[in-house]
Amino acid sequence: MQLFRDRFDAGRALGQRLHVRLGGRGDLLVLALPRGGVPVGFEVARALGAPLDVFVVRKLGTPGHEELAMGAIATGGVRVLNESVVRGLGIPGSAITAVAEREARELVRREKLFRDGRPPARVEGRTAILVDDGLATGSTMRAALRALRQQGPASIVVAVPVAAPETCESFQEEADAVLCVHTPTPFYAVGQWYEDFTQTTDDEVRELLARAAHEEGAAHHG
């Protein structure tokens, strides 16, 4: 059973729910996890009349076991380590630094590409809404949340159209508010709840961010 036509449809559903809870506040900032979170975030930002930016997270793969994340880095140069993996495998600091530096270069490259020269949005003191197209295990969102926390937002809202129930539940402790529009069971993968779950491209991310910035600017000067 599909719940959404595509990510924009999902974003409109999420935006409506968020508008009921947060609409009219002037301190809102929508931070979308690229790439799939950006079309969702675009509609959420539109519904809330809030600015949209990307929050880029890169997982740090364990040397020799790249699919196992030993941590992550995120927008703003923040690094979050999975201490149990690092300790359990005895990963030396030099190895962590090497992987982090490589991923940091990729992170900066992506941010430049996505933002097209616009500066990153200021997070401090604002209500930041972290948006993605769904949560399965939630590992990327968790890294984003911990990294974002270090940038001093007033509060963090984790908001997704669809999530595994236990994953949605697990964010209650770490985020200031959590909104998962649907938490179906059984839950296998995010994509199963979308009719169209085609990969979002870098160009689409750029275009949506540019459109959001343009609309935001027009609203302020209109």
PDB file of C-alpha atoms in Angstrom:
ATOM      1  CA  MET A   1       0.000   0.000   0.000  1.00  0.00           C
ATOM      2  CA  GLN A   2       1.525   3.286  -1.112  1.00  0.00           C
ATOM      3  CA  LEU A   3       0.921   6.293   1.070  1.00  0.00           C
ATOM      4  CA  PHE A   4       2.385   8.979  -1.185  1.00  0.00           C
ATOM      5  CA  ARG A   5       2.607   9.660  -4.913  1.00  0.00           C
ATOM      6  CA  ASP A   6       6.108  11.067  -4.636  1.00  0.00           C
ATOM      7  CA  ARG A   7       8.325  13.096  -2.305  1.00  0.00           C
ATOM      8  CA  PHE A   8       6.513  16.365  -3.049  1.00  0.00           C
ATOM      9  CA  ASP A   9       3.184  14.778  -2.147  1.00  0.00           C
ATOM     10  CA  ALA A  10       4.770  13.485   1.075  1.00  0.00           C
ATOM     11  CA  GLY A  11       6.203  16.934   1.791  1.00  0.00           C
ATOM     12  CA  ARG A  12       2.786  18.553   1.448  1.00  0.00           C
ATOM     13  CA  ALA A  13       1.289  16.052   3.909  1.00  0.00           C
ATOM     14  CA  LEU A  14       4.127  16.676   6.352  1.00  0.00           C
ATOM     15  CA  GLY A  15       3.949  20.447   5.824  1.00  0.00           C
ATOM     16  CA  GLN A  16       0.243  20.518   6.703  1.00  0.00           C
ATOM     17  CA  ARG A  17       0.851  18.672   9.957  1.00  0.00           C
ATOM     18  CA  LEU A  18       3.792  20.902  10.882  1.00  0.00           C
ATOM     19  CA  HIS A  19       1.824  24.036  10.040  1.00  0.00           C
ATOM     20  CA  VAL A  20      -0.785  23.084  12.631  1.00  0.00           C
ATOM     21  CA  ARG A  21       1.922  22.761  15.272  1.00  0.00           C
ATOM     22  CA  LEU A  22       4.392  25.461  14.305  1.00  0.00           C
ATOM     23  CA  GLY A  23       2.758  27.746  11.740  1.00  0.00           C
ATOM     24  CA  GLY A  24       3.250  31.487  12.184  1.00  0.00           C
ATOM     25  CA  ARG A  25       6.496  31.278  14.135  1.00  0.00           C
ATOM     26  CA  GLY A  26       9.251  33.505  12.849  1.00  0.00           C
ATOM     27  CA  ASP A  27      12.245  31.466  14.018  1.00  0.00           C
ATOM     28  CA  LEU A  28      11.712  28.375  11.846  1.00  0.00           C
ATOM     29  CA  LEU A  29      14.391  26.879   9.608  1.00  0.00           C
ATOM     30  CA  VAL A  30      13.858  23.758   7.497  1.00  0.00           C
ATOM     31  CA  LEU A  31      16.986  21.629   7.085  1.00  0.00           C
ATOM     32  CA  ALA A  32      16.635  18.824   4.559  1.00  0.00           C
ATOM     33  CA  LEU A  33      18.906  15.783   4.342  1.00  0.00           C
ATOM     34  CA  PRO A  34      20.021  15.491   0.720  1.00  0.00           C
ATOM     35  CA  ARG A  35      19.179  14.228  -1.580  1.00  0.00           C
ATOM     36  CA  GLY A  36      15.791  12.592  -0.993  1.00  0.00           C
ATOM     37  CA  GLY A  37      14.843  14.897   1.872  1.00  0.00           C
ATOM     38  CA  VAL A  38      15.083  18.030  -0.260  1.00  0.00           C
ATOM     39  CA  PRO A  39      11.818  17.724  -2.270  1.00  0.00           C
ATOM     40  CA  VAL A  40      10.050  16.905   1.016  1.00  0.00           C
ATOM     41  CA  GLY A  41      11.728  19.854   2.742  1.00  0.00           C
ATOM     42  CA  PHE A  42      10.867  22.154  -0.151  1.00  0.00           C
ATOM     43  CA  GLU A  43       7.128  21.600   0.408  1.00  0.00           C
ATOM     44  CA  VAL A  44       7.513  21.811   4.196  1.00  0.00           C
ATOM     45  CA  ALA A  45       9.362  25.149   3.935  1.00  0.00           C
ATOM     46  CA  ARG A  46       6.663  26.422   1.589  1.00  0.00           C
ATOM     47  CA  ALA A  47       3.874  25.373   3.978  1.00  0.00           C
ATOM     48  CA  LEU A  48       5.596  27.082   6.900  1.00  0.00           C
ATOM     49  CA  GLY A  49       6.858  30.149   5.026  1.00  0.00           C
ATOM     50  CA  ALA A  50      10.303  29.234   6.347  1.00  0.00           C
ATOM     51  CA  PRO A  51      13.767  29.227   4.746  1.00  0.00           C
ATOM     52  CA  LEU A  52      15.145  25.941   3.397  1.00  0.00           C
ATOM     53  CA  ASP A  53      18.733  24.718   3.540  1.00  0.00           C
ATOM     54  CA  VAL A  54      20.486  21.384   3.253  1.00  0.00           C
ATOM     55  CA  PHE A  55      22.098  19.591   6.160  1.00  0.00           C
ATOM     56  CA  VAL A  56      24.671  17.281   4.639  1.00  0.00           C
ATOM     57  CA  VAL A  57      25.738  14.172   6.530  1.00  0.00           C
ATOM     58  CA  ARG A  58      28.511  11.835   5.418  1.00  0.00           C
ATOM     59  CA  LYS A  59      28.943   8.511   7.155  1.00  0.00           C
ATOM     60  CA  LEU A  60      32.475   7.583   8.195  1.00  0.00           C
ATOM     61  CA  GLY A  61      33.003   4.020   7.044  1.00  0.00           C
ATOM     62  CA  THR A  62      35.199   1.751   9.131  1.00  0.00           C
ATOM     63  CA  PRO A  63      38.496   1.025   7.286  1.00  0.00           C
ATOM     64  CA  GLY A  64      38.139  -2.411   5.699  1.00  0.00           C
ATOM     65  CA  HIS A  65      34.419  -2.559   6.587  1.00  0.00           C
ATOM     66  CA  GLU A  66      33.166   0.566   4.828  1.00  0.00           C
ATOM     67  CA  GLU A  67      29.500  -0.340   5.205  1.00  0.00           C
ATOM     68  CA  LEU A  68      29.884  -0.263   9.006  1.00  0.00           C
ATOM     69  CA  ALA A  69      29.670   3.336  10.191  1.00  0.00           C
ATOM     70  CA  MET A  70      32.164   4.334  12.882  1.00  0.00           C
ATOM     71  CA  GLY A  71      30.655   7.815  12.924  1.00  0.00           C
ATOM     72  CA  ALA A  72      29.586  10.685  10.711  1.00  0.00           C
ATOM     73  CA  ILE A  73      30.420  14.248   9.850  1.00  0.00           C
ATOM     74  CA  ALA A  74      27.912  16.944   9.034  1.00  0.00           C
ATOM     75  CA  THR A  75      27.393  20.506   7.858  1.00  0.00           C
ATOM     76  CA  GLY A  76      29.337  22.933  10.027  1.00  0.00           C
ATOM     77  CA  GLY A  77      32.369  20.681  10.403  1.00  0.00           C
ATOM     78  CA  VAL A  78      30.847  18.626  13.204  1.00  0.00           C
ATOM     79  CA  ARG A  79      32.029  15.080  13.827  1.00  0.00           C
ATOM     80  CA  VAL A  80      30.019  12.438  15.689  1.00  0.00           C
ATOM     81  CA  LEU A  81      31.674   9.138  16.572  1.00  0.00           C
ATOM     82  CA  ASN A  82      30.094   5.791  17.309  1.00  0.00           C
ATOM     83  CA  GLU A  83      32.231   5.067  20.367  1.00  0.00           C
ATOM     84  CA  SER A  84      31.201   1.428  20.688  1.00  0.00           C
ATOM     85  CA  VAL A  85      32.375   0.658  17.122  1.00  0.00           C
ATOM     86  CA  VAL A  86      35.593   2.659  17.539  1.00  0.00           C
ATOM     87  CA  ARG A  87      36.434   0.972  20.850  1.00  0.00           C
ATOM     88  CA  GLY A  88      35.226  -2.470  19.835  1.00  0.00           C
ATOM     89  CA  LEU A  89      37.441  -2.537  16.757  1.00  0.00           C
ATOM     90  CA  GLY A  90      40.296  -0.549  18.307  1.00  0.00           C
ATOM     91  CA  ILE A  91      40.306   1.978  15.470  1.00  0.00           C
ATOM     92  CA  PRO A  92      43.228   4.395  15.901  1.00  0.00           C
ATOM     93  CA  GLY A  93      42.647   8.153  15.876  1.00  0.00           C
ATOM     94  CA  SER A  94      44.819   8.535  12.785  1.00  0.00           C
ATOM     95  CA  ALA A  95      42.503   6.238  10.811  1.00  0.00           C
ATOM     96  CA  ILE A  96      39.445   8.182  11.931  1.00  0.00           C
ATOM     97  CA  THR A  97      41.094  11.461  10.954  1.00  0.00           C
ATOM     98  CA  ALA A  98      42.044  10.158   7.509  1.00  0.00           C
ATOM     99  CA  VAL A  99      38.501   8.992   6.739  1.00  0.00           C
ATOM    100  CA  ALA A 100      36.988  12.171   8.214  1.00  0.00           C
ATOM    101  CA  GLU A 101      39.251  14.388   6.100  1.00  0.00           C
ATOM    102  CA  ARG A 102      38.337  12.530   2.927  1.00  0.00           C
ATOM    103  CA  GLU A 103      34.617  12.726   3.690  1.00  0.00           C
ATOM    104  CA  ALA A 104      34.925  16.382   4.719  1.00  0.00           C
ATOM    105  CA  ARG A 105      36.236  17.225   1.239  1.00  0.00           C
ATOM    106  CA  GLU A 106      33.241  15.467  -0.310  1.00  0.00           C
ATOM    107  CA  LEU A 107      30.906  17.223   2.119  1.00  0.00           C
ATOM    108  CA  VAL A 108      32.261  20.659   1.205  1.00  0.00           C
ATOM    109  CA  ARG A 109      32.075  19.805  -2.501  1.00  0.00           C
ATOM    110  CA  ARG A 110      28.418  18.810  -2.143  1.00  0.00           C
ATOM    111  CA  GLU A 111      27.483  21.850  -0.101  1.00  0.00           C
ATOM    112  CA  LYS A 112      29.052  24.165  -2.690  1.00  0.00           C
ATOM    113  CA  LEU A 113      27.294  22.308  -5.485  1.00  0.00           C
ATOM    114  CA  PHE A 114      23.912  22.342  -3.756  1.00  0.00           C
ATOM    115  CA  ARG A 115      23.981  25.935  -2.487  1.00  0.00           C
ATOM    116  CA  ASP A 116      25.334  27.571  -5.644  1.00  0.00           C
ATOM    117  CA  GLY A 117      27.334  30.134  -3.684  1.00  0.00           C
ATOM    118  CA  ARG A 118      24.637  31.013  -1.150  1.00  0.00           C
ATOM    119  CA  PRO A 119      25.899  31.031   2.452  1.00  0.00           C
ATOM    120  CA  PRO A 120      24.624  28.359   4.840  1.00  0.00           C
ATOM    121  CA  ALA A 121      21.612  29.320   6.931  1.00  0.00           C
ATOM    122  CA  ARG A 122      22.284  30.453  10.495  1.00  0.00           C
ATOM    123  CA  VAL A 123      21.058  27.788  12.908  1.00  0.00           C
ATOM    124  CA  GLU A 124      21.799  29.361  16.286  1.00  0.00           C
ATOM    125  CA  GLY A 125      18.756  30.229  18.363  1.00  0.00           C
ATOM    126  CA  ARG A 126      16.265  28.988  15.765  1.00  0.00           C
ATOM    127  CA  THR A 127      13.742  26.168  15.730  1.00  0.00           C
ATOM    128  CA  ALA A 128      15.386  23.778  13.274  1.00  0.00           C
ATOM    129  CA  ILE A 129      13.208  21.204  11.518  1.00  0.00           C
ATOM    130  CA  LEU A 130      15.240  18.248  10.245  1.00  0.00           C
ATOM    131  CA  VAL A 131      13.456  16.644   7.311  1.00  0.00           C
ATOM    132  CA  ASP A 132      14.039  13.462   5.310  1.00  0.00           C
ATOM    133  CA  ASP A 133      11.854  11.327   3.029  1.00  0.00           C
ATOM    134  CA  GLY A 134      11.534   8.648   5.716  1.00  0.00           C
ATOM    135  CA  LEU A 135      13.264   6.787   8.516  1.00  0.00           C
ATOM    136  CA  ALA A 136      14.205   3.114   8.386  1.00  0.00           C
ATOM    137  CA  THR A 137      17.085   2.627  10.859  1.00  0.00           C
ATOM    138  CA  GLY A 138      17.464   6.389  11.344  1.00  0.00           C
ATOM    139  CA  SER A 139      21.268   6.305  11.543  1.00  0.00           C
ATOM    140  CA  THR A 140      21.800   9.280   9.192  1.00  0.00           C
ATOM    141  CA  MET A 141      19.107  11.330  10.903  1.00  0.00           C
ATOM    142  CA  ARG A 142      20.601  10.513  14.306  1.00  0.00           C
ATOM    143  CA  ALA A 143      24.022  11.723  13.151  1.00  0.00           C
ATOM    144  CA  ALA A 144      22.399  14.879  11.744  1.00  0.00           C
ATOM    145  CA  LEU A 145      20.548  15.527  14.984  1.00  0.00           C
ATOM    146  CA  ARG A 146      23.668  15.185  17.142  1.00  0.00           C
ATOM    147  CA  ALA A 147      25.721  17.331  14.800  1.00  0.00           C
ATOM    148  CA  LEU A 148      23.016  19.982  14.565  1.00  0.00           C
ATOM    149  CA  ARG A 149      22.707  20.116  18.352  1.00  0.00           C
ATOM    150  CA  GLN A 150      26.306  21.364  18.498  1.00  0.00           C
ATOM    151  CA  GLN A 151      25.373  24.426  16.421  1.00  0.00           C
ATOM    152  CA  GLY A 152      23.101  25.813  19.128  1.00  0.00           C
ATOM    153  CA  PRO A 153      19.545  25.775  17.757  1.00  0.00           C
ATOM    154  CA  ALA A 154      16.804  26.723  20.235  1.00  0.00           C
ATOM    155  CA  SER A 155      15.119  23.402  19.506  1.00  0.00           C
ATOM    156  CA  ILE A 156      15.207  20.556  16.984  1.00  0.00           C
ATOM    157  CA  VAL A 157      12.164  18.949  15.413  1.00  0.00           C
ATOM    158  CA  VAL A 158      12.649  15.656  13.524  1.00  0.00           C
ATOM    159  CA  ALA A 159       9.957  15.454  10.841  1.00  0.00           C
ATOM    160  CA  VAL A 160       9.363  12.743   8.230  1.00  0.00           C
ATOM    161  CA  PRO A 161       6.395  11.520   6.175  1.00  0.00           C
ATOM    162  CA  VAL A 162       6.914   7.870   7.067  1.00  0.00           C
ATOM    163  CA  ALA A 163       9.015   5.914   9.568  1.00  0.00           C
ATOM    164  CA  ALA A 164       9.475   2.521  11.155  1.00  0.00           C
ATOM    165  CA  PRO A 165       7.485   2.820  14.413  1.00  0.00           C
ATOM    166  CA  GLU A 166      10.370   1.885  16.724  1.00  0.00           C
ATOM    167  CA  THR A 167      12.718   4.302  14.902  1.00  0.00           C
ATOM    168  CA  CYS A 168      10.238   7.160  15.231  1.00  0.00           C
ATOM    169  CA  GLU A 169       9.850   6.300  18.913  1.00  0.00           C
ATOM    170  CA  SER A 170      13.619   6.228  19.457  1.00  0.00           C
ATOM    171  CA  PHE A 171      13.944   9.896  18.468  1.00  0.00           C
ATOM    172  CA  GLN A 172      11.593  11.063  21.230  1.00  0.00           C
ATOM    173  CA  GLU A 173      14.485  11.060  23.689  1.00  0.00           C
ATOM    174  CA  GLU A 174      16.934  13.016  21.552  1.00  0.00           C
ATOM    175  CA  ALA A 175      14.847  15.525  19.603  1.00  0.00           C
ATOM    176  CA  ASP A 176      12.742  18.275  21.182  1.00  0.00           C
ATOM    177  CA  ALA A 177       9.780  17.157  19.071  1.00  0.00           C
ATOM    178  CA  VAL A 178       9.190  14.341  16.602  1.00  0.00           C
ATOM    179  CA  LEU A 179       6.599  14.143  13.848  1.00  0.00           C
ATOM    180  CA  CYS A 180       6.238  10.982  11.770  1.00  0.00           C
ATOM    181  CA  VAL A 181       3.053  11.277   9.690  1.00  0.00           C
ATOM    182  CA  HIS A 182       2.744   7.501   9.189  1.00  0.00           C
ATOM    183  CA  THR A 183       4.367   4.661  11.142  1.00  0.00           C
ATOM    184  CA  PRO A 184       3.132   1.564   9.308  1.00  0.00           C
ATOM    185  CA  THR A 185       3.853  -2.015  10.355  1.00  0.00           C
ATOM    186  CA  PRO A 186       5.427  -4.117   9.110  1.00  0.00           C
ATOM    187  CA  PHE A 187       8.005  -1.650   7.834  1.00  0.00           C
ATOM    188  CA  TYR A 188      10.633  -2.896   5.370  1.00  0.00           C
ATOM    189  CA  ALA A 189      11.952   0.124   3.496  1.00  0.00           C
ATOM    190  CA  VAL A 190      11.087   3.779   3.007  1.00  0.00           C
ATOM    191  CA  GLY A 191      10.617   3.347  -0.751  1.00  0.00           C
ATOM    192  CA  GLN A 192       7.756   0.876  -0.404  1.00  0.00           C
ATOM    193  CA  TRP A 193       5.439   3.697   0.765  1.00  0.00           C
ATOM    194  CA  TYR A 194       5.982   5.816  -2.357  1.00  0.00           C
ATOM    195  CA  GLU A 195       4.553   5.227  -5.835  1.00  0.00           C
ATOM    196  CA  ASP A 196       7.510   7.133  -7.282  1.00  0.00           C
ATOM    197  CA  PHE A 197      10.728   6.807  -5.300  1.00  0.00           C
ATOM    198  CA  THR A 198      13.139   7.702  -8.097  1.00  0.00           C
ATOM    199  CA  GLN A 199      16.534   8.905  -6.899  1.00  0.00           C
ATOM    200  CA  THR A 200      16.642  12.692  -6.481  1.00  0.00           C
ATOM    201  CA  THR A 201      19.545  14.142  -8.523  1.00  0.00           C
ATOM    202  CA  ASP A 202      22.108  16.779  -7.535  1.00  0.00           C
ATOM    203  CA  ASP A 203      20.611  19.099 -10.146  1.00  0.00           C
ATOM    204  CA  GLU A 204      17.138  18.731  -8.653  1.00  0.00           C
ATOM    205  CA  VAL A 205      18.528  19.571  -5.208  1.00  0.00           C
ATOM    206  CA  ARG A 206      20.203  22.703  -6.587  1.00  0.00           C
ATOM    207  CA  GLU A 207      17.086  23.787  -8.430  1.00  0.00           C
ATOM    208  CA  LEU A 208      14.810  23.288  -5.417  1.00  0.00           C
ATOM    209  CA  LEU A 209      17.159  25.187  -3.091  1.00  0.00           C
ATOM    210  CA  ALA A 210      17.403  28.028  -5.606  1.00  0.00           C
ATOM    211  CA  ARG A 211      13.615  28.136  -5.979  1.00  0.00           C
ATOM    212  CA  ALA A 212      13.128  28.119  -2.206  1.00  0.00           C
ATOM    213  CA  ALA A 213      15.659  30.945  -1.787  1.00  0.00           C
ATOM    214  CA  HIS A 214      13.921  32.928  -4.520  1.00  0.00           C
ATOM    215  CA  GLU A 215      10.469  32.429  -2.991  1.00  0.00           C
ATOM    216  CA  GLU A 216      11.791  33.260   0.454  1.00  0.00           C
ATOM    217  CA  GLY A 217      13.381  36.473  -0.896  1.00  0.00           C
ATOM    218  CA  ALA A 218      10.226  37.435  -2.762  1.00  0.00           C
ATOM    219  CA  ALA A 219       8.116  36.917   0.375  1.00  0.00           C
ATOM    220  CA  HIS A 220      10.392  39.234   2.355  1.00  0.00           C
ATOM    221  CA  HIS A 221      10.371  41.968  -0.252  1.00  0.00           C
ATOM    222  CA  GLY A 222       6.804  41.491  -1.429  1.00  0.00           C
TER     223      GLY A 222
END
